[in-house]
Short mmCIF file of C-alpha atoms and ligand atoms in Angstrom, two decimals:
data_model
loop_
_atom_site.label_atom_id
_atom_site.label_comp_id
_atom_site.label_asym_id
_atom_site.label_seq_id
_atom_site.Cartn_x
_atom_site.Cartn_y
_atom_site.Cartn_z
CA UNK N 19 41.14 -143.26 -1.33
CA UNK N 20 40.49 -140.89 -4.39
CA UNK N 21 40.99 -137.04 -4.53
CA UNK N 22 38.49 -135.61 -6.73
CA UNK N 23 39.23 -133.63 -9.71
CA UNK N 24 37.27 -130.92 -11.51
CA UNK N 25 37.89 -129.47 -14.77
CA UNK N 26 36.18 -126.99 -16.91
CA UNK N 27 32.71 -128.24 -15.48
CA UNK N 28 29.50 -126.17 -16.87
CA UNK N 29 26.28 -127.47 -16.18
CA UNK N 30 22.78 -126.01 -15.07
CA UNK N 31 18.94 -126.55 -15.42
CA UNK N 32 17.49 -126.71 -19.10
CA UNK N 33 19.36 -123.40 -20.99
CA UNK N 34 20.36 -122.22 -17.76
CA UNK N 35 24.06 -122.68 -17.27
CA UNK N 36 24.85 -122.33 -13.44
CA UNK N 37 28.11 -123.53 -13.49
CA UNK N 38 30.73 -121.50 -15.97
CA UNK N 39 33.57 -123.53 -16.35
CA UNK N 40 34.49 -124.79 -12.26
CA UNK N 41 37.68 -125.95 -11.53
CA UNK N 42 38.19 -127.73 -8.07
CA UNK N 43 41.02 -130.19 -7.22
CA UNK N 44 40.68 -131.73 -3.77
CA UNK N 45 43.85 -134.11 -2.70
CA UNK N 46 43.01 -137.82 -1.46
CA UNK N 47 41.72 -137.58 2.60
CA UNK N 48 41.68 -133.95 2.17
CA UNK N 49 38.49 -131.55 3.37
CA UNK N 50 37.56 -128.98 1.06
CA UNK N 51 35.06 -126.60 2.01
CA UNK N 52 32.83 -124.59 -1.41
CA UNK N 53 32.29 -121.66 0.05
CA UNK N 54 30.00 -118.89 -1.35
CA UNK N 55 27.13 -117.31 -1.07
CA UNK N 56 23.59 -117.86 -1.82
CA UNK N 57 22.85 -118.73 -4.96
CA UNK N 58 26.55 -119.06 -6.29
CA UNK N 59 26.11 -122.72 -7.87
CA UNK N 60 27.35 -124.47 -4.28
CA UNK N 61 24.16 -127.28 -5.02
CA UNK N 62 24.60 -127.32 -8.14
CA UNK N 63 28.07 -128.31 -8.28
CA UNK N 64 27.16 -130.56 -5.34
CA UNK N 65 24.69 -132.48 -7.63
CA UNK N 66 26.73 -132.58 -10.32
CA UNK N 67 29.47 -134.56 -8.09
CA UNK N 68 26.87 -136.94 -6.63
CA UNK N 69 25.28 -137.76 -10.00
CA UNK N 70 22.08 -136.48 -10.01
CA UNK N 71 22.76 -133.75 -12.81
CA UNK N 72 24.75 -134.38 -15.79
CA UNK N 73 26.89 -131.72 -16.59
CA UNK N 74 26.88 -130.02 -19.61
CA UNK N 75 30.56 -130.09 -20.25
CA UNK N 76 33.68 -130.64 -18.57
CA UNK N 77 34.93 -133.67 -16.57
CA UNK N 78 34.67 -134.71 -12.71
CA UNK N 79 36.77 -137.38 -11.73
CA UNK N 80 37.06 -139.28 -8.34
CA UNK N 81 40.94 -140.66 -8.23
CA UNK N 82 41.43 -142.11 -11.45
CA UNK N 83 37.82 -142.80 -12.65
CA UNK N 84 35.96 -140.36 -14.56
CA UNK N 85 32.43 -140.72 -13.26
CA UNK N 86 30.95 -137.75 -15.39
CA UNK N 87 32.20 -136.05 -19.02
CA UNK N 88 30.63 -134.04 -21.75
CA UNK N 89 31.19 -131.94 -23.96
CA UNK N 90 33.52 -131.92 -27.34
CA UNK N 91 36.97 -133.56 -26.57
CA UNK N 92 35.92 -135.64 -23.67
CA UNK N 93 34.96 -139.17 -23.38
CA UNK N 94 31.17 -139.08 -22.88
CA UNK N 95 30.86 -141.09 -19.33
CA UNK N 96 28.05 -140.83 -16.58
CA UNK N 97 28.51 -143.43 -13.43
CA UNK N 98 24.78 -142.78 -11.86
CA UNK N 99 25.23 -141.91 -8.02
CA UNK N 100 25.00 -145.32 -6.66
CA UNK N 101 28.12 -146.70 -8.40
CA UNK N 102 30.10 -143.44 -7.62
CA UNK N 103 30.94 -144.66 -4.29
CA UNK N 104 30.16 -141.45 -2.41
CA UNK N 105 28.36 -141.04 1.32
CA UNK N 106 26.03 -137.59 1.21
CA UNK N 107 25.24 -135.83 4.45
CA UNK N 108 22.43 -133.82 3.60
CA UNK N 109 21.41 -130.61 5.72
CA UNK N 110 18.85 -132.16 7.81
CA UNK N 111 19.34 -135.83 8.80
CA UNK N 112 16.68 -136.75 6.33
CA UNK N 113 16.26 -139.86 7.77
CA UNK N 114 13.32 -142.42 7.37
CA UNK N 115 11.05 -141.82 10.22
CA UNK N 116 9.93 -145.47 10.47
CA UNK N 117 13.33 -146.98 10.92
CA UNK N 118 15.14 -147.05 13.66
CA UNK N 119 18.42 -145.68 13.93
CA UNK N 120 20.39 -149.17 12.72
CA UNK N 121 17.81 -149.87 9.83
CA UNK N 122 18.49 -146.10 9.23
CA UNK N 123 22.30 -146.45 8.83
CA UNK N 124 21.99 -149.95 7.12
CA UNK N 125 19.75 -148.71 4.59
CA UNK N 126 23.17 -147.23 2.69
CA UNK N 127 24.56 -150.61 2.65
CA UNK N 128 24.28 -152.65 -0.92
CA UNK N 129 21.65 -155.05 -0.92
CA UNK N 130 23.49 -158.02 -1.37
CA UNK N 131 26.08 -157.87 1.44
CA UNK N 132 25.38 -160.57 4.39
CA UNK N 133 22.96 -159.53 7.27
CA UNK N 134 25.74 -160.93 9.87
CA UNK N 135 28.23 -158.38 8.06
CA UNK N 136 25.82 -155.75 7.71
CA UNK N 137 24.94 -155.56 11.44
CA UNK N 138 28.61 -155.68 12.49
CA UNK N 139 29.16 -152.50 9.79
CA UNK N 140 26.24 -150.62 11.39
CA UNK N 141 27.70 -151.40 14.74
CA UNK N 142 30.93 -150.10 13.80
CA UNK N 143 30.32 -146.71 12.26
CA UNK N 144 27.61 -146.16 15.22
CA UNK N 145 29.97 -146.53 17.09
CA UNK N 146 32.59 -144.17 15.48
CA UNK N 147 29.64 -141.26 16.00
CA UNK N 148 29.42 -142.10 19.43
CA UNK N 149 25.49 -143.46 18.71
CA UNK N 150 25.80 -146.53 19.58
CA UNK N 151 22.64 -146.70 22.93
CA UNK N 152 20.62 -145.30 20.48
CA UNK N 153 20.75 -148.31 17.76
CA UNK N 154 17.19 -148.41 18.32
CA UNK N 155 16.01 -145.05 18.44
CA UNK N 156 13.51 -143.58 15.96
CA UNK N 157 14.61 -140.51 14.67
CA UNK N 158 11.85 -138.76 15.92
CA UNK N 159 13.57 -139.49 19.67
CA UNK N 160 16.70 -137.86 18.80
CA UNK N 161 17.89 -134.64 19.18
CA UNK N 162 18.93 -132.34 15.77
CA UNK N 163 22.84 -132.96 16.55
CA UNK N 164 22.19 -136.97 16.85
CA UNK N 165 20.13 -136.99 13.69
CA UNK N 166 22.93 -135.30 11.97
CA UNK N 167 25.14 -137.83 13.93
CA UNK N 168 23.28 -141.03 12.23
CA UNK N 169 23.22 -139.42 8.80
CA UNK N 170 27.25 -139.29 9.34
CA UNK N 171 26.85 -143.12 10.22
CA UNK N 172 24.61 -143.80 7.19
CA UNK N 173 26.72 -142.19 4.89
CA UNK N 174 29.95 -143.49 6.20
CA UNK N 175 28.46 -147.40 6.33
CA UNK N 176 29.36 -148.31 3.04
CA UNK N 177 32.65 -146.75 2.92
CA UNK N 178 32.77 -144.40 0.64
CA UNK N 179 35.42 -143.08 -1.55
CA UNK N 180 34.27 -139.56 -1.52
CA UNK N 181 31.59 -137.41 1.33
CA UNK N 182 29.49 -134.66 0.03
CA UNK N 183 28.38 -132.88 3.27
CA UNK N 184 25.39 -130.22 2.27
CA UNK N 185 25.46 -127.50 5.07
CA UNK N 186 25.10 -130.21 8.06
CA UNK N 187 25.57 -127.98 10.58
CA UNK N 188 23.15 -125.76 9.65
CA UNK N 189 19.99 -126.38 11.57
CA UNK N 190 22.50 -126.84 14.87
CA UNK N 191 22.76 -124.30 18.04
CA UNK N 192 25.74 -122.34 17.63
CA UNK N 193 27.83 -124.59 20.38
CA UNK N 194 26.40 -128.07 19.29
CA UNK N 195 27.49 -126.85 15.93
CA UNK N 196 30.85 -126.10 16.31
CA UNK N 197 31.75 -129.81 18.43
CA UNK N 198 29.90 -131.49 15.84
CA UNK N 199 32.38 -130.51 13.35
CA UNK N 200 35.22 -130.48 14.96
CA UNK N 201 34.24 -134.39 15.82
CA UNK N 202 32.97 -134.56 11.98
CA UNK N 203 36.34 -133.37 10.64
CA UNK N 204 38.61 -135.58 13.37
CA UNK N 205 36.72 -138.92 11.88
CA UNK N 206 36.90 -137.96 8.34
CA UNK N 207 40.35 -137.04 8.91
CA UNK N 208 40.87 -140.33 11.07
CA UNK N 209 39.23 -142.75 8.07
CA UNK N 210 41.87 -140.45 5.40
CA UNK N 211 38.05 -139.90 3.80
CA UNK N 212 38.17 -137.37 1.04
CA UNK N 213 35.66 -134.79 1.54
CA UNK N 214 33.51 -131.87 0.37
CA UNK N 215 31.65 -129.36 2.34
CA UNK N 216 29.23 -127.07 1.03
CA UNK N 217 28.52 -123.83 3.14
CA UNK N 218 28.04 -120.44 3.33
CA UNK N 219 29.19 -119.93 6.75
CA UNK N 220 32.84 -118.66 6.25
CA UNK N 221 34.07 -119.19 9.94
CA UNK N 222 32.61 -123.12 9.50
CA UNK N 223 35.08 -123.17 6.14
CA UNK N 224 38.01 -121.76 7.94
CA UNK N 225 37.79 -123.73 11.00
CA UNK N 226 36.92 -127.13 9.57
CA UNK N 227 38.42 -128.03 6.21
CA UNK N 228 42.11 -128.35 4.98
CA UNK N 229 41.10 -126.10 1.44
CA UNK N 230 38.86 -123.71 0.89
CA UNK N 231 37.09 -123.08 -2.40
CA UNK N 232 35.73 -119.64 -2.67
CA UNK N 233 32.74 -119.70 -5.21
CA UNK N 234 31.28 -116.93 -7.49
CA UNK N 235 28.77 -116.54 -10.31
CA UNK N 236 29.38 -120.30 -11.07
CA UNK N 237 32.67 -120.54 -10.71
CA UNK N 238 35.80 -121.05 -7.89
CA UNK N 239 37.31 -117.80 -7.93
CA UNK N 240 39.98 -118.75 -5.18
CA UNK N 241 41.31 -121.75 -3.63
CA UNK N 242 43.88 -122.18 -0.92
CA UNK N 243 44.10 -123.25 2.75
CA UNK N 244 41.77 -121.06 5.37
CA UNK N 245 45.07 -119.19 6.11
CA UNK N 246 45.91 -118.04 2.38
CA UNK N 247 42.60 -117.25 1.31
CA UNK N 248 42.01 -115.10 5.03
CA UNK N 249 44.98 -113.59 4.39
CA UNK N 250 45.46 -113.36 0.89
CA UNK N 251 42.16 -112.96 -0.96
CA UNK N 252 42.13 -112.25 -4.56
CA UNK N 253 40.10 -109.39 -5.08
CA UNK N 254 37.99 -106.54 -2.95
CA UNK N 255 34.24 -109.27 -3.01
CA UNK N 256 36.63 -112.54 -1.45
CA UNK N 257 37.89 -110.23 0.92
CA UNK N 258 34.47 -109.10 2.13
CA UNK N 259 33.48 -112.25 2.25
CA UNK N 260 35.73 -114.64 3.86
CA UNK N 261 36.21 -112.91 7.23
CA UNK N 262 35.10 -109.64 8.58
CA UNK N 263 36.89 -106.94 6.11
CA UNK N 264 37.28 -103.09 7.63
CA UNK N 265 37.69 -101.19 4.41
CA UNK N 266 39.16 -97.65 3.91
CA UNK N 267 39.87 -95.69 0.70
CA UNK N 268 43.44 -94.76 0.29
CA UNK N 269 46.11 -93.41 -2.04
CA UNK N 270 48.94 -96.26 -2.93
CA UNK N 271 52.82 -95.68 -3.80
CA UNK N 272 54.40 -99.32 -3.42
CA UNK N 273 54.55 -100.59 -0.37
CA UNK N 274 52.84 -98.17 1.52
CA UNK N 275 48.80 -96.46 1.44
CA UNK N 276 47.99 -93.13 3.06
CA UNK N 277 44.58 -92.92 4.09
CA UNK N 278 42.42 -91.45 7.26
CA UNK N 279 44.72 -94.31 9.66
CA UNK N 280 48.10 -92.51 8.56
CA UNK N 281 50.44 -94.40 6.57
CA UNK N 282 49.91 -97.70 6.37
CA UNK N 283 52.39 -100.67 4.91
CA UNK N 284 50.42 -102.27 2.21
CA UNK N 285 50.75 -105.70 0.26
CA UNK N 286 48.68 -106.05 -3.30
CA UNK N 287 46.03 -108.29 -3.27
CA UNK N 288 45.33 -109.73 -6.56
CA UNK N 289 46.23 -108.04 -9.34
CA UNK N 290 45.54 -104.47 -6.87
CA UNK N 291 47.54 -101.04 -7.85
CA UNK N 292 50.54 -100.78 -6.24
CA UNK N 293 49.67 -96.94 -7.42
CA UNK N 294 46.97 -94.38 -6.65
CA UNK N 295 43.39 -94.42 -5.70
CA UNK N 296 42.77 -97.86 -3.92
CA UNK N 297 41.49 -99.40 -0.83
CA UNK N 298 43.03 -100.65 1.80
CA UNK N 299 41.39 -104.01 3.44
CA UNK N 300 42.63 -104.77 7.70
CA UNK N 301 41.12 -107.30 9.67
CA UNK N 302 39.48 -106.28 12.47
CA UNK N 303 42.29 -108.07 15.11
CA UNK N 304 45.09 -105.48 13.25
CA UNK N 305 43.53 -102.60 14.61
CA UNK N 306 44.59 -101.29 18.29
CA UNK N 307 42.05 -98.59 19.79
CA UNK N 308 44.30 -96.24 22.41
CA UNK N 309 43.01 -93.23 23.87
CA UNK N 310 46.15 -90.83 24.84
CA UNK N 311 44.33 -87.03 25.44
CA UNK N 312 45.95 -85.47 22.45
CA UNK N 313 44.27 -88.42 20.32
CA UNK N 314 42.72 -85.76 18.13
CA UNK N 315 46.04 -84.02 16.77
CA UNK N 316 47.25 -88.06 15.97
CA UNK N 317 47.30 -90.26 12.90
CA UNK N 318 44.32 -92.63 12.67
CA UNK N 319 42.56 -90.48 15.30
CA UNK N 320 38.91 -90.75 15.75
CA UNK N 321 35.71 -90.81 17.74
CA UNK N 322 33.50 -93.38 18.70
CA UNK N 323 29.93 -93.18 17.33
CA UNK N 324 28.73 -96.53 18.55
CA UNK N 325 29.29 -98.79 21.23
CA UNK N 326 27.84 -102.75 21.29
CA UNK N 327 28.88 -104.86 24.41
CA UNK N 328 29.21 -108.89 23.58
CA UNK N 329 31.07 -109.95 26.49
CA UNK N 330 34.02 -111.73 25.22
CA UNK N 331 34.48 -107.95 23.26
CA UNK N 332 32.87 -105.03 22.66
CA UNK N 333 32.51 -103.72 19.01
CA UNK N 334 33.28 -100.04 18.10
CA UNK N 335 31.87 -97.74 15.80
CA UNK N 336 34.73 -95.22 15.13
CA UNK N 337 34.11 -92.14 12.56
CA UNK N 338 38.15 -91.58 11.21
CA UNK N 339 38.78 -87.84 10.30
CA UNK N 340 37.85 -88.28 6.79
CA UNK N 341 34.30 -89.14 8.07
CA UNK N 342 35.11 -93.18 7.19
CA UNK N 343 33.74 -94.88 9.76
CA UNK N 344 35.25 -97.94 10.91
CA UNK N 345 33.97 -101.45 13.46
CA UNK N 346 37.18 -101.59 15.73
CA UNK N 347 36.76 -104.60 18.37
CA UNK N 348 38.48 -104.35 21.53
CA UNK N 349 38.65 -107.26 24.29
CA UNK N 350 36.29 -107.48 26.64
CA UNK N 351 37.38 -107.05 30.20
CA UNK N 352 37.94 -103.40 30.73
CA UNK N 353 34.91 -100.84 29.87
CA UNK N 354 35.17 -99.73 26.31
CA UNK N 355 35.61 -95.95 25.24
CA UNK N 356 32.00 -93.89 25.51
CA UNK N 357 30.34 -92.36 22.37
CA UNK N 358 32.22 -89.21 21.77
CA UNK N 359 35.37 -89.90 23.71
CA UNK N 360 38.48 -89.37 20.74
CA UNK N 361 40.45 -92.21 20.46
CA UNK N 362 43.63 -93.12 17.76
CA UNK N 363 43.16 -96.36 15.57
CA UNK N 364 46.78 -97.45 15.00
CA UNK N 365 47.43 -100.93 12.55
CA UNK N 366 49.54 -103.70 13.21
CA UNK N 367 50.81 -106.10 9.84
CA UNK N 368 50.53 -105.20 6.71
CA UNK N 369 46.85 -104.16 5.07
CA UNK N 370 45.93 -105.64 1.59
CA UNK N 371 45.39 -102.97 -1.01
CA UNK N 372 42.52 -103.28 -3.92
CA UNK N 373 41.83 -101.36 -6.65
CA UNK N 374 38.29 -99.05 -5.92
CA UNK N 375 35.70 -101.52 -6.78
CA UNK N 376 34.41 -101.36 -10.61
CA UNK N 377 37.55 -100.20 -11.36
CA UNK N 378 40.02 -101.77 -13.52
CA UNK N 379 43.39 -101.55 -13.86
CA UNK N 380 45.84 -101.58 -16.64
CA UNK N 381 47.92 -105.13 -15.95
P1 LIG K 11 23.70 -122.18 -3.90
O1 LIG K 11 23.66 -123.61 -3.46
O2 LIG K 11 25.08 -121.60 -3.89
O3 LIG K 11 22.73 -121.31 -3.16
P2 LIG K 11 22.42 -123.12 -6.33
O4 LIG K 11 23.33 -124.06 -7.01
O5 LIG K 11 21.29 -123.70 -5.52
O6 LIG K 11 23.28 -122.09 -5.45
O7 LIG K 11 21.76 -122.13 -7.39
C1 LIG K 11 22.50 -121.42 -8.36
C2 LIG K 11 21.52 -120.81 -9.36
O8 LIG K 11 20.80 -121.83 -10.00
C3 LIG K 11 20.50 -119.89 -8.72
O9 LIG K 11 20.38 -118.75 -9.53
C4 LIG K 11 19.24 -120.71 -8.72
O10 LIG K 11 18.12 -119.88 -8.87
C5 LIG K 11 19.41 -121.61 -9.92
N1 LIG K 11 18.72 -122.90 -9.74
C6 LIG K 11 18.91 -123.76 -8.72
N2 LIG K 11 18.14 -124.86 -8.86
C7 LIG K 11 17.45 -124.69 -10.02
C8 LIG K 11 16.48 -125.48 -10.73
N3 LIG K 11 16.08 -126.68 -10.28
N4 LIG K 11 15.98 -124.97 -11.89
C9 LIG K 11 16.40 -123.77 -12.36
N5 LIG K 11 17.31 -122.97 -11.73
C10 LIG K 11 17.82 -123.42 -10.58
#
C-alpha cells in the first residue's frame, strides 16, 4: 500500500490560490484526518489529491509515484483520477438512483475485468460493510447510514491504494454516526488501506484517525496523533479549536501562571512566553468544582452564573473573582451547585500557556 506525501502544494481556482504551500505526510495504512474549519482549503486539497484540480505548484505523491507536480524544479506530471488508484467516499452516498445496490458498487470496477470476477468482488466488499441482503436494493430503499455503507463498498471494490473520505458522516444521527466510523476505521484499518478524512468535526478527527492534520488559511498548521495535537496544540486558534478550550488571562514566570484560579503549573505551547502577560488554556475535564463554605476567601473561588443540565453532566457557568467567567462541567449524578451558590475551581495537570492573542513575542 502507498502512504501519501505532500510537499509545498499551492493550488486554487483561476488567480485564487487556496492552498499556500501544504505539507501533509500520511504513513502507508495510516488514517489521517484534515481537520479545519469552513472554508480552510479541506476540498480543495481533497481535489487536488483525487485529480480533479491541478495544482499550481508543489508535488503529491502516493508511495513512490508522483501523480501530480508543478511548478519550477519539479517534474511536470498529472495521473488524471482514474489511474490514481484512489476509492472517494463522498458526503452523501451519491449513488445512481437507477442501480441497484451491486450495479452501484460494480460501477467502480474497470471495464474490462470479467463479469464472473466482478460479481464475486461486489460480493466480497458487500459483504465486508455488512450489505450484503441488500445486493438488490435501490438506493432510494436504504436508509442514510446504508447509503453511506454502499458508497464504502463502491469505493473499496477496486482496491484502492489510497481513500479520500469527504465528511461521510455528516448527514448521519449522532449515534448512527459514531458506529459507522468506528466500523469505517476497523475495515480500513483491517485492509492496511491508507486513508484521508476530511472534516470539521474535531471529536470525529480525534476519535477516528491515527494523525490529525490541523488546517488553516490554506495550509496544515499542526500535525500529530489526536493525543499530541489535544494536548499539545501549537498556538492559542488550534487550541480553540481542537477540543473545548477554557481560557483565562494570566501572568507567566516559568513554570508556573497566576491568574483568577491561583497559581497554576504551566507548560508553553508553541513558541508561548514562559514570561508575563499570557493565557492560560485547561480543558474542561482539569477543572474540579468543590463547594467548602469559606469558598469565597479561596483560590479559584467563584460563583455560578449559569446552570445547563445534559444528563450524562451538567455544564457550569462560573464568574472567577476577576469577573472571567469560565464553563466548568461536573458529572452528572448528583444535583449541580444553584446560580449564586460560591464555589472554588481548583486545576488538576498542567495548563498550556499562550501568548495574548495578536501578540507577538520576541523568539
Ligand atoms: P473547506 O472545504 O475547508 O470548507 P474549500 O477548499 O471548499 O474549504 O474552500 C477554500 C476557499 O476556496 C474558500 O474561500 C472558497 O470560497 C474558495 N473556493 C472553493 N471553491 C471555489 C471555486 N470553485 N472557485 C473559487 N473559489 C472557490
Amino acid at each position: 500500500m502507498s502512504g501519501v506525501e505532500v510537499a509545498s502544494l499551492r493550488g486554487g481556482y483561476g488567480p485564487v490560490e487556496v492552498l499556500r504551500g501544504l505539507d501533509l505526510t500520511v504513513p502507508s495504512g495510516e488514517m489521517a484526518a484534515v481537520l479545519g474549519a469552513s472554508g480552510s482549503g479541506k476540498t480543495t486539497l481533497l481535489r487536488i489529491l483525487a485529480g480533479f484540480l491541478r495544482p499550481m505548484a508543489g508535488t503529491v505523491t502516493f508511495g513512490d509515484r508522483l501523480v501530480a507536480g508543478a511548478g519550477s524544479g519539479f517534474p511536470h506530471a498529472f495521473i488524471p483520477p482514474e489511474k490514481r488508484r484512489i476509492g472517494i467516499v463522498p458526503q452523501e452516498g451519491a449513488l445512481f438512483p437507477h442501480l441497484d445496490v451491486s450495479a452501484n458498487v460494480g460501477f467502480g470496477l474497470p471495464r474490462g475485468s470479467a463479469r464472473g470476477q466482478s460479481a464475486a468482488r461486489v460480493d466480497e466488499v458487500l459483504e465486508m460493510v455488512s450489505m450484503s441482503e441488500y445486493a438488490h436494493a435501490r438506493p432510494h430503499e436504504l436508509s442514510g447510514g446504508q447509503q453511506q455503507r454502499v458508497a464504502l463498498a463502491r469505493a473499496l471494490a477496486p482496491r484502492p491504494e489510497v481513500v479520500l473520505l469527504d465528511e461521510p458522516f455528516t448527514a448521519l444521527d449522532a449515534s448512527l454516526r459514531t458506529r459507522l466510523r468506528a466500523e469505517v476505521r476497523e475495515l480500513l484499518r483491517a485492509l492496511g488501506t491508507t486513508a484521508i478524512l476530511v472534516t470539521h468535526d474535531q471529536e470525529e478527527a480525534l476519535s477516528t484517525a491515527d494523525l490529525v492534520a490541523v488546517m488553516r488559511d490554506g495550509l496544515v498548521v499542526q500535525v500529530g496523533t489526536p493525543l499530541e495535537v489535544y494536548d499539545e496544540p501549537v498556538d492559542l486558534e488550534v487550541a480553540r479549536f481542537v477540543g473545548d478550550a477554557v481560557e483565562i488571562p494570566a501572568v507567566a514566570h516559568g513554570d508556573r501562571a497566576s491568574c483568577a484560579l491561583g497559581t497554576v503549573s504551566v507548560r508553553a505551547g508553541g513558541d508561548g512566553p514562559t514570561e508575563g502577560a499570557a493565557v492560560v488554556i485547561l480543558r474542561p475535564e482539569q477543572l474540579l468544582l468543590s463547594c467548602p463554605v469559606n469558598a469565597a476567601t479561596l483560590p479559584g473561588s467563584g460563583v455560578v452564573r449559569e446552570t445547563s443540565y445534559h444528563g450524562h453532566d451538567s455544564l457550569l457557568r462560573v464568574e472567577l473573582a476577576d469577573g472571567t467567567s469560565i464553563p466548568v462541567r461536573v458529572p452528572g449524578g448528583t444535583p449541580p451547585p444553584r446560580p449564586g451558590e460560591a464555589v472554588v475551581v481548583s486545576v488538576t495537570g498542567e495548563a498550556r500557556v499562550y501568548p495574548v492573542a495578536g501578540e507577538v513575542y520576541a523568539q
